[in-house]
Tab-separated table of N, CA and C in Angstrom:
chain	number	residue	atom	x	y	z
A	1	MET	N	-44.780	-76.528	-25.705
A	1	MET	CA	-44.084	-76.200	-26.941
A	1	MET	C	-43.681	-77.497	-27.609
A	2	LYS	N	-43.213	-78.482	-26.871
A	2	LYS	CA	-42.758	-79.736	-27.461
A	2	LYS	C	-43.902	-80.470	-28.129
A	3	SER	N	-45.121	-80.401	-27.488
A	3	SER	CA	-46.241	-81.069	-28.096
A	3	SER	C	-46.631	-80.465	-29.400
A	4	ARG	N	-46.547	-79.150	-29.569
A	4	ARG	CA	-46.806	-78.520	-30.866
A	4	ARG	C	-45.771	-78.955	-31.887
A	5	LEU	N	-44.504	-79.123	-31.473
A	5	LEU	CA	-43.480	-79.515	-32.372
A	5	LEU	C	-43.745	-80.943	-32.862
A	6	VAL	N	-44.088	-81.889	-31.960
A	6	VAL	CA	-44.394	-83.216	-32.313
A	6	VAL	C	-45.596	-83.279	-33.273
A	7	ALA	N	-46.634	-82.501	-32.966
A	7	ALA	CA	-47.809	-82.429	-33.790
A	7	ALA	C	-47.438	-81.968	-35.198
A	8	SER	N	-46.575	-81.000	-35.290
A	8	SER	CA	-46.162	-80.492	-36.624
A	8	SER	C	-45.456	-81.545	-37.418
A	9	VAL	N	-44.601	-82.300	-36.766
A	9	VAL	CA	-43.843	-83.370	-37.407
A	9	VAL	C	-44.827	-84.476	-37.904
A	10	LEU	N	-45.788	-84.859	-36.997
A	10	LEU	CA	-46.728	-85.877	-37.466
A	10	LEU	C	-47.586	-85.424	-38.603
A	11	LEU	N	-47.945	-84.212	-38.635
A	11	LEU	CA	-48.736	-83.688	-39.761
A	11	LEU	C	-47.896	-83.684	-41.024
A	12	ALA	N	-46.615	-83.287	-40.877
A	12	ALA	CA	-45.747	-83.309	-42.044
A	12	ALA	C	-45.555	-84.764	-42.581
A	13	CYS	N	-45.405	-85.691	-41.674
A	13	CYS	CA	-45.313	-87.097	-42.060
A	13	CYS	C	-46.535	-87.599	-42.777
A	14	ALA	N	-47.712	-87.156	-42.333
A	14	ALA	CA	-48.951	-87.573	-42.986
A	14	ALA	C	-48.967	-87.175	-44.414
A	15	PHE	N	-48.507	-85.948	-44.732
A	15	PHE	CA	-48.488	-85.525	-46.085
A	15	PHE	C	-47.361	-86.154	-46.911
A	16	ALA	N	-46.329	-86.498	-46.255
A	16	ALA	CA	-45.131	-87.068	-46.974
A	16	ALA	C	-45.312	-88.545	-47.229
A	17	MET	N	-46.089	-89.235	-46.425
A	17	MET	CA	-46.201	-90.745	-46.494
A	17	MET	C	-47.209	-91.068	-47.539
A	18	PRO	N	-47.034	-92.186	-48.267
A	18	PRO	CA	-48.071	-92.690	-49.163
A	18	PRO	C	-49.283	-93.133	-48.383
A	19	ALA	N	-50.399	-93.231	-49.023
A	19	ALA	CA	-51.659	-93.585	-48.342
A	19	ALA	C	-51.608	-94.910	-47.641
A	20	ALA	N	-50.957	-95.876	-48.204
A	20	ALA	CA	-50.845	-97.220	-47.570
A	20	ALA	C	-49.370	-97.568	-47.335
A	21	HIS	N	-49.113	-98.176	-46.174
A	21	HIS	CA	-47.776	-98.573	-45.874
A	21	HIS	C	-47.525	-99.956	-46.542
A	22	ALA	N	-46.608	-99.978	-47.539
A	22	ALA	CA	-46.359	-101.222	-48.195
A	22	ALA	C	-45.781	-102.301	-47.268
A	23	ALA	N	-46.155	-103.532	-47.464
A	23	ALA	CA	-45.788	-104.633	-46.613
A	23	ALA	C	-44.265	-104.808	-46.482
A	24	ASP	N	-43.549	-104.549	-47.523
A	24	ASP	CA	-42.094	-104.752	-47.571
A	24	ASP	C	-41.315	-103.529	-47.125
A	25	GLU	N	-42.038	-102.459	-46.680
A	25	GLU	CA	-41.277	-101.269	-46.177
A	25	GLU	C	-40.796	-101.530	-44.767
A	26	LEU	N	-39.648	-100.987	-44.441
A	26	LEU	CA	-38.940	-101.120	-43.208
A	26	LEU	C	-39.165	-99.914	-42.331
A	27	ASP	N	-39.572	-100.090	-41.081
A	27	ASP	CA	-39.721	-99.011	-40.171
A	27	ASP	C	-38.350	-98.709	-39.499
A	28	CYS	N	-37.803	-97.480	-39.824
A	28	CYS	CA	-36.541	-97.037	-39.289
A	28	CYS	C	-36.612	-95.678	-38.658
A	29	LYS	N	-35.940	-95.475	-37.534
A	29	LYS	CA	-35.985	-94.253	-36.831
A	29	LYS	C	-34.512	-93.730	-36.654
A	30	LEU	N	-34.388	-92.458	-36.586
A	30	LEU	CA	-33.095	-91.794	-36.401
A	30	LEU	C	-33.102	-91.046	-35.077
A	31	HIS	N	-32.108	-91.254	-34.254
A	31	HIS	CA	-31.884	-90.457	-33.022
A	31	HIS	C	-30.590	-89.692	-33.249
A	32	PHE	N	-30.560	-88.359	-33.083
A	32	PHE	CA	-29.391	-87.547	-33.456
A	32	PHE	C	-29.209	-86.324	-32.600
A	33	GLU	N	-27.965	-85.742	-32.743
A	33	GLU	CA	-27.646	-84.445	-32.170
A	33	GLU	C	-26.936	-83.672	-33.257
A	34	LEU	N	-27.259	-82.399	-33.396
A	34	LEU	CA	-26.704	-81.537	-34.428
A	34	LEU	C	-26.234	-80.222	-33.796
A	35	SER	N	-25.246	-79.590	-34.445
A	35	SER	CA	-24.913	-78.234	-34.143
A	35	SER	C	-24.755	-77.485	-35.482
A	36	SER	N	-25.063	-76.216	-35.470
A	36	SER	CA	-24.961	-75.445	-36.734
A	36	SER	C	-24.531	-73.980	-36.438
A	37	TRP	N	-23.944	-73.408	-37.508
A	37	TRP	CA	-23.636	-71.989	-37.470
A	37	TRP	C	-23.927	-71.473	-38.835
A	38	SER	N	-24.242	-70.203	-38.933
A	38	SER	CA	-24.504	-69.585	-40.236
A	38	SER	C	-24.186	-68.100	-40.231
A	39	LEU	N	-23.650	-67.655	-41.307
A	39	LEU	CA	-23.389	-66.261	-41.645
A	39	LEU	C	-23.423	-66.221	-43.164
A	40	ILE	N	-24.602	-66.102	-43.718
A	40	ILE	CA	-24.965	-66.306	-45.096
A	40	ILE	C	-24.778	-67.754	-45.509
A	41	PHE	N	-23.612	-68.338	-45.330
A	41	PHE	CA	-23.372	-69.769	-45.555
A	41	PHE	C	-23.759	-70.516	-44.255
A	42	LYS	N	-24.413	-71.615	-44.368
A	42	LYS	CA	-24.813	-72.445	-43.160
A	42	LYS	C	-24.096	-73.770	-43.195
A	43	HIS	N	-23.575	-74.124	-42.037
A	43	HIS	CA	-22.913	-75.475	-41.899
A	43	HIS	C	-23.580	-76.184	-40.681
A	44	VAL	N	-23.926	-77.452	-40.900
A	44	VAL	CA	-24.554	-78.257	-39.864
A	44	VAL	C	-23.790	-79.566	-39.791
A	45	SER	N	-23.491	-80.031	-38.557
A	45	SER	CA	-22.835	-81.349	-38.438
A	45	SER	C	-23.338	-82.002	-37.150
A	46	GLY	N	-23.324	-83.309	-37.211
A	46	GLY	CA	-23.805	-84.077	-36.073
A	46	GLY	C	-23.631	-85.579	-36.260
A	47	LYS	N	-24.099	-86.309	-35.231
A	47	LYS	CA	-24.015	-87.760	-35.288
A	47	LYS	C	-25.336	-88.382	-34.790
A	48	GLY	N	-25.587	-89.598	-35.172
A	48	GLY	CA	-26.778	-90.213	-34.759
A	48	GLY	C	-26.731	-91.729	-34.946
A	49	THR	N	-27.829	-92.367	-34.599
A	49	THR	CA	-27.973	-93.783	-34.837
A	49	THR	C	-29.378	-94.081	-35.454
A	50	VAL	N	-29.346	-94.922	-36.504
A	50	VAL	CA	-30.558	-95.372	-37.147
A	50	VAL	C	-30.852	-96.771	-36.631
A	51	THR	N	-32.101	-96.963	-36.185
A	51	THR	CA	-32.465	-98.337	-35.734
A	51	THR	C	-33.784	-98.696	-36.534
A	52	CYS	N	-33.808	-99.955	-36.972
A	52	CYS	CA	-34.862	-100.440	-37.739
A	52	CYS	C	-35.666	-101.517	-37.045
A	53	SER	N	-36.886	-101.765	-37.464
A	53	SER	CA	-37.807	-102.756	-36.833
A	53	SER	C	-37.292	-104.181	-37.029
A	54	ASP	N	-36.371	-104.415	-37.960
A	54	ASP	CA	-35.834	-105.762	-38.182
A	54	ASP	C	-34.603	-106.013	-37.308
A	55	GLY	N	-34.266	-105.064	-36.381
A	55	GLY	CA	-33.125	-105.267	-35.468
A	55	GLY	C	-31.798	-104.647	-35.912
A	56	GLN	N	-31.767	-104.255	-37.213
A	56	GLN	CA	-30.512	-103.621	-37.726
A	56	GLN	C	-30.342	-102.238	-37.185
A	57	SER	N	-29.080	-101.781	-36.991
A	57	SER	CA	-28.806	-100.411	-36.650
A	57	SER	C	-27.536	-99.941	-37.342
A	58	MET	N	-27.408	-98.643	-37.468
A	58	MET	CA	-26.256	-98.048	-38.136
A	58	MET	C	-25.958	-96.712	-37.496
A	59	LYS	N	-24.666	-96.526	-37.090
A	59	LYS	CA	-24.217	-95.171	-36.627
A	59	LYS	C	-24.000	-94.335	-37.844
A	60	VAL	N	-24.431	-93.045	-37.793
A	60	VAL	CA	-24.382	-92.207	-38.943
A	60	VAL	C	-23.759	-90.822	-38.550
A	61	LYS	N	-23.180	-90.184	-39.567
A	61	LYS	CA	-22.702	-88.780	-39.500
A	61	LYS	C	-23.695	-87.991	-40.299
A	62	LEU	N	-23.968	-86.750	-39.823
A	62	LEU	CA	-24.871	-85.858	-40.545
A	62	LEU	C	-24.123	-84.604	-40.835
A	63	GLU	N	-24.213	-84.151	-42.118
A	63	GLU	CA	-23.544	-82.875	-42.536
A	63	GLU	C	-24.396	-82.210	-43.495
A	64	ALA	N	-24.480	-80.899	-43.396
A	64	ALA	CA	-25.184	-80.081	-44.353
A	64	ALA	C	-24.449	-78.760	-44.537
A	65	ASN	N	-24.498	-78.293	-45.757
A	65	ASN	CA	-23.975	-76.999	-46.099
A	65	ASN	C	-25.019	-76.362	-47.050
A	66	GLY	N	-25.244	-75.089	-46.834
A	66	GLY	CA	-26.183	-74.399	-47.622
A	66	GLY	C	-25.931	-72.924	-47.708
A	67	GLY	N	-26.701	-72.283	-48.631
A	67	GLY	CA	-26.600	-70.856	-48.730
A	67	GLY	C	-27.938	-70.233	-48.598
A	68	GLY	N	-27.944	-68.912	-48.428
A	68	GLY	CA	-29.191	-68.180	-48.284
A	68	GLY	C	-28.956	-66.993	-47.424
A	69	LEU	N	-29.996	-66.522	-46.848
A	69	LEU	CA	-29.898	-65.313	-45.997
A	69	LEU	C	-30.116	-65.838	-44.565
A	70	SER	N	-29.084	-66.105	-43.823
A	70	SER	CA	-29.214	-66.573	-42.440
A	70	SER	C	-27.986	-66.062	-41.613
A	71	VAL	N	-28.240	-66.039	-40.290
A	71	VAL	CA	-27.194	-65.684	-39.348
A	71	VAL	C	-27.563	-66.379	-38.023
A	72	GLY	N	-26.565	-66.930	-37.297
A	72	GLY	CA	-26.785	-67.484	-35.995
A	72	GLY	C	-25.967	-68.717	-35.737
A	73	ARG	N	-26.282	-69.285	-34.590
A	73	ARG	CA	-25.651	-70.459	-34.104
A	73	ARG	C	-26.668	-71.244	-33.281
A	74	SER	N	-26.771	-72.541	-33.497
A	74	SER	CA	-27.785	-73.345	-32.736
A	74	SER	C	-27.320	-74.785	-32.539
A	75	ARG	N	-28.076	-75.477	-31.748
A	75	ARG	CA	-27.772	-76.873	-31.461
A	75	ARG	C	-29.096	-77.545	-31.252
A	76	ILE	N	-29.170	-78.816	-31.727
A	76	ILE	CA	-30.378	-79.678	-31.445
A	76	ILE	C	-29.887	-80.864	-30.706
A	77	ASP	N	-30.435	-81.068	-29.570
A	77	ASP	CA	-30.134	-82.246	-28.732
A	77	ASP	C	-31.362	-83.161	-28.744
A	78	ASP	N	-31.116	-84.432	-28.626
A	78	ASP	CA	-32.175	-85.380	-28.498
A	78	ASP	C	-33.173	-85.325	-29.683
A	79	GLY	N	-32.579	-85.154	-30.878
A	79	GLY	CA	-33.450	-85.170	-32.088
A	79	GLY	C	-33.894	-86.537	-32.460
A	80	ASN	N	-35.058	-86.565	-33.120
A	80	ASN	CA	-35.631	-87.814	-33.617
A	80	ASN	C	-36.123	-87.674	-35.050
A	81	GLY	N	-36.060	-88.766	-35.736
A	81	GLY	CA	-36.573	-88.793	-37.101
A	81	GLY	C	-37.209	-90.084	-37.483
A	82	VAL	N	-38.090	-90.058	-38.484
A	82	VAL	CA	-38.744	-91.246	-38.967
A	82	VAL	C	-38.557	-91.295	-40.480
A	83	PHE	N	-38.109	-92.418	-41.006
A	83	PHE	CA	-37.945	-92.603	-42.407
A	83	PHE	C	-39.194	-93.262	-42.991
A	84	THR	N	-39.494	-92.932	-44.219
A	84	THR	CA	-40.616	-93.610	-44.934
A	84	THR	C	-40.015	-94.158	-46.284
A	85	ALA	N	-40.660	-95.184	-46.771
A	85	ALA	CA	-40.322	-95.798	-48.085
A	85	ALA	C	-38.980	-96.457	-48.109
A	86	LEU	N	-38.493	-96.910	-46.947
A	86	LEU	CA	-37.211	-97.653	-46.916
A	86	LEU	C	-37.519	-99.163	-47.060
A	87	HIS	N	-36.647	-99.883	-47.760
A	87	HIS	CA	-36.795	-101.325	-47.897
A	87	HIS	C	-35.586	-102.023	-47.297
A	88	SER	N	-34.512	-101.262	-47.004
A	88	SER	CA	-33.253	-101.751	-46.415
A	88	SER	C	-32.570	-100.650	-45.703
A	89	ILE	N	-31.871	-100.947	-44.646
A	89	ILE	CA	-31.084	-99.933	-43.896
A	89	ILE	C	-30.018	-99.356	-44.796
A	90	SER	N	-29.589	-100.097	-45.786
A	90	SER	CA	-28.546	-99.646	-46.758
A	90	SER	C	-29.022	-98.461	-47.535
A	91	GLU	N	-30.298	-98.203	-47.591
A	91	GLU	CA	-30.876	-97.045	-48.361
A	91	GLU	C	-30.800	-95.758	-47.586
A	92	VAL	N	-30.369	-95.816	-46.266
A	92	VAL	CA	-30.341	-94.617	-45.474
A	92	VAL	C	-29.295	-93.618	-45.929
A	93	PRO	N	-28.030	-94.060	-46.101
A	93	PRO	CA	-26.987	-93.052	-46.489
A	93	PRO	C	-27.332	-92.365	-47.852
A	94	GLY	N	-26.988	-91.111	-47.955
A	94	GLY	CA	-27.219	-90.374	-49.147
A	94	GLY	C	-27.434	-88.931	-48.856
A	95	THR	N	-27.893	-88.172	-49.815
A	95	THR	CA	-28.100	-86.740	-49.779
A	95	THR	C	-29.583	-86.461	-49.854
A	96	TYR	N	-30.104	-85.767	-48.863
A	96	TYR	CA	-31.499	-85.418	-48.756
A	96	TYR	C	-31.695	-83.936	-48.991
A	97	ALA	N	-32.741	-83.536	-49.784
A	97	ALA	CA	-33.004	-82.168	-50.082
A	97	ALA	C	-33.543	-81.480	-48.788
A	98	ASP	N	-33.100	-80.256	-48.561
A	98	ASP	CA	-33.416	-79.512	-47.349
A	98	ASP	C	-33.666	-78.081	-47.694
A	99	VAL	N	-34.837	-77.581	-47.305
A	99	VAL	CA	-35.173	-76.129	-47.369
A	99	VAL	C	-35.654	-75.812	-45.976
A	100	ASN	N	-35.035	-74.789	-45.364
A	100	ASN	CA	-35.305	-74.530	-43.962
A	100	ASN	C	-35.509	-73.021	-43.758
A	101	ALA	N	-36.603	-72.618	-43.087
A	101	ALA	CA	-36.834	-71.251	-42.693
A	101	ALA	C	-36.858	-71.177	-41.223
A	102	THR	N	-36.066	-70.334	-40.569
A	102	THR	CA	-36.013	-70.191	-39.110
A	102	THR	C	-36.189	-68.716	-38.709
A	103	THR	N	-36.699	-68.572	-37.509
A	103	THR	CA	-36.843	-67.208	-37.003
A	103	THR	C	-36.409	-67.159	-35.559
A	104	ALA	N	-35.703	-66.151	-35.162
A	104	ALA	CA	-35.328	-65.805	-33.826
A	104	ALA	C	-34.813	-66.963	-32.985
A	105	ILE	N	-35.258	-67.048	-31.693
A	105	ILE	CA	-34.721	-68.072	-30.785
A	105	ILE	C	-35.304	-69.403	-31.143
A	106	LYS	N	-34.457	-70.434	-31.217
A	106	LYS	CA	-34.808	-71.787	-31.580
A	106	LYS	C	-35.339	-72.476	-30.345
A	107	ALA	N	-36.638	-72.769	-30.286
A	107	ALA	CA	-37.173	-73.574	-29.237
A	107	ALA	C	-37.329	-74.996	-29.723
A	108	GLY	N	-37.219	-75.230	-31.029
A	108	GLY	CA	-37.320	-76.535	-31.602
A	108	GLY	C	-37.263	-76.418	-33.111
A	109	ASP	N	-37.079	-77.527	-33.739
A	109	ASP	CA	-36.955	-77.545	-35.158
A	109	ASP	C	-37.701	-78.815	-35.666
A	110	ALA	N	-38.399	-78.647	-36.774
A	110	ALA	CA	-39.069	-79.835	-37.408
A	110	ALA	C	-39.061	-79.560	-38.866
A	111	GLN	N	-38.768	-80.595	-39.621
A	111	GLN	CA	-38.828	-80.492	-41.086
A	111	GLN	C	-38.813	-81.859	-41.750
A	112	VAL	N	-39.239	-81.916	-43.020
A	112	VAL	CA	-39.186	-83.136	-43.792
A	112	VAL	C	-38.219	-83.031	-44.910
A	113	LEU	N	-37.342	-84.010	-45.025
A	113	LEU	CA	-36.280	-84.047	-46.015
A	113	LEU	C	-36.575	-85.191	-46.970
A	114	THR	N	-36.157	-85.080	-48.225
A	114	THR	CA	-36.416	-86.149	-49.187
A	114	THR	C	-35.198	-86.500	-49.980
A	115	LYS	N	-35.120	-87.800	-50.326
A	115	LYS	CA	-34.116	-88.368	-51.209
A	115	LYS	C	-34.844	-89.317	-52.125
A	116	GLY	N	-35.189	-88.859	-53.282
A	116	GLY	CA	-35.997	-89.714	-54.186
A	116	GLY	C	-37.368	-89.990	-53.539
A	117	VAL	N	-37.699	-91.242	-53.409
A	117	VAL	CA	-38.991	-91.613	-52.769
A	117	VAL	C	-38.884	-91.717	-51.275
A	118	VAL	N	-37.685	-91.734	-50.720
A	118	VAL	CA	-37.453	-91.845	-49.297
A	118	VAL	C	-37.610	-90.484	-48.644
A	119	SER	N	-38.329	-90.418	-47.588
A	119	SER	CA	-38.561	-89.151	-46.797
A	119	SER	C	-37.998	-89.372	-45.395
A	120	LEU	N	-37.545	-88.307	-44.779
A	120	LEU	CA	-37.088	-88.283	-43.371
A	120	LEU	C	-37.738	-87.101	-42.721
A	121	ALA	N	-38.584	-87.380	-41.733
A	121	ALA	CA	-39.261	-86.259	-40.960
A	121	ALA	C	-38.480	-86.221	-39.643
A	122	ILE	N	-37.881	-85.051	-39.364
A	122	ILE	CA	-37.054	-84.830	-38.189
A	122	ILE	C	-37.585	-83.770	-37.280
A	123	ALA	N	-37.342	-83.961	-35.950
A	123	ALA	CA	-37.725	-82.890	-34.994
A	123	ALA	C	-36.756	-83.015	-33.857
A	124	GLY	N	-36.567	-81.897	-33.126
A	124	GLY	CA	-35.718	-81.902	-31.957
A	124	GLY	C	-35.846	-80.577	-31.210
A	125	VAL	N	-35.368	-80.605	-29.981
A	125	VAL	CA	-35.376	-79.399	-29.159
A	125	VAL	C	-34.140	-78.633	-29.454
A	126	GLY	N	-34.256	-77.367	-29.818
A	126	GLY	CA	-33.147	-76.518	-30.209
A	126	GLY	C	-32.746	-75.546	-29.122
A	127	HIS	N	-31.464	-75.149	-29.223
A	127	HIS	CA	-30.894	-74.108	-28.313
A	127	HIS	C	-30.097	-73.194	-29.192
A	128	GLY	N	-30.221	-71.878	-28.971
A	128	GLY	CA	-29.464	-70.933	-29.693
A	128	GLY	C	-30.329	-69.938	-30.416
A	129	VAL	N	-29.723	-69.149	-31.275
A	129	VAL	CA	-30.405	-68.150	-32.031
A	129	VAL	C	-30.062	-68.302	-33.484
A	130	GLU	N	-31.030	-68.305	-34.361
A	130	GLU	CA	-30.795	-68.338	-35.771
A	130	GLU	C	-31.923	-67.737	-36.523
A	131	MET	N	-31.641	-66.941	-37.535
A	131	MET	CA	-32.664	-66.257	-38.330
A	131	MET	C	-32.381	-66.406	-39.799
A	132	GLY	N	-33.389	-66.600	-40.653
A	132	GLY	CA	-33.144	-66.590	-42.022
A	132	GLY	C	-33.726	-67.729	-42.773
A	133	ILE	N	-33.335	-67.901	-44.038
A	133	ILE	CA	-33.788	-68.953	-44.882
A	133	ILE	C	-32.522	-69.551	-45.579
A	134	THR	N	-32.403	-70.861	-45.511
A	134	THR	CA	-31.284	-71.525	-46.166
A	134	THR	C	-31.789	-72.680	-47.030
A	135	VAL	N	-31.096	-72.904	-48.071
A	135	VAL	CA	-31.397	-74.006	-48.996
A	135	VAL	C	-30.086	-74.852	-49.056
A	136	GLY	N	-30.212	-76.173	-48.948
A	136	GLY	CA	-28.984	-76.972	-49.032
A	136	GLY	C	-29.387	-78.432	-49.068
A	137	GLU	N	-28.417	-79.235	-48.695
A	137	GLU	CA	-28.597	-80.643	-48.699
A	137	GLU	C	-28.046	-81.256	-47.367
A	138	LEU	N	-28.742	-82.223	-46.828
A	138	LEU	CA	-28.293	-82.979	-45.636
A	138	LEU	C	-27.731	-84.253	-46.127
A	139	THR	N	-26.501	-84.571	-45.820
A	139	THR	CA	-25.847	-85.816	-46.221
A	139	THR	C	-25.716	-86.712	-44.974
A	140	ILE	N	-26.252	-87.905	-45.137
A	140	ILE	CA	-26.120	-88.902	-44.085
A	140	ILE	C	-25.182	-89.958	-44.622
A	141	SER	N	-24.134	-90.200	-43.800
A	141	SER	CA	-23.152	-91.244	-44.171
A	141	SER	C	-22.935	-92.176	-43.004
A	142	GLU	N	-22.500	-93.409	-43.274
A	142	GLU	CA	-22.280	-94.399	-42.232
A	142	GLU	C	-20.999	-93.912	-41.431
A	143	ASP	N	-21.114	-93.973	-40.119
A	143	ASP	CA	-19.982	-93.550	-39.273
A	143	ASP	C	-19.367	-94.862	-38.787
A	144	LYS	N	-18.289	-95.199	-39.399
A	144	LYS	CA	-17.665	-96.514	-39.104
A	144	LYS	C	-16.667	-96.443	-37.960
């Protein structure tokens, strides 16, 4: 199951990434944990760390609120993400567009979020039950 999840994220990244990796782009990854609940309104919160190929790192808070038709409670442990089109770690914080469709028992979650030209492809192993469709925004802020 995990290999299908990783394959899905890599495929999503391939479509989200530009054809050529610009020489001045910075490779940054996100490691995170999230928990969520929803009853029409969905709330997601978590923490993580962004690490970049130039040695910089940043602890971050993750929060999302959205509306739609959903119900449930879930958790993602050991989540991972890959940023594209970053030139500085200071570009990480901000609000990313999020559209998410889920069904029944969460065995994993994968999606691509965008903030202007910057994309974040995330995946993780999920626990819990959640059903529905939600639309919202994921906000990443520095956790000082």
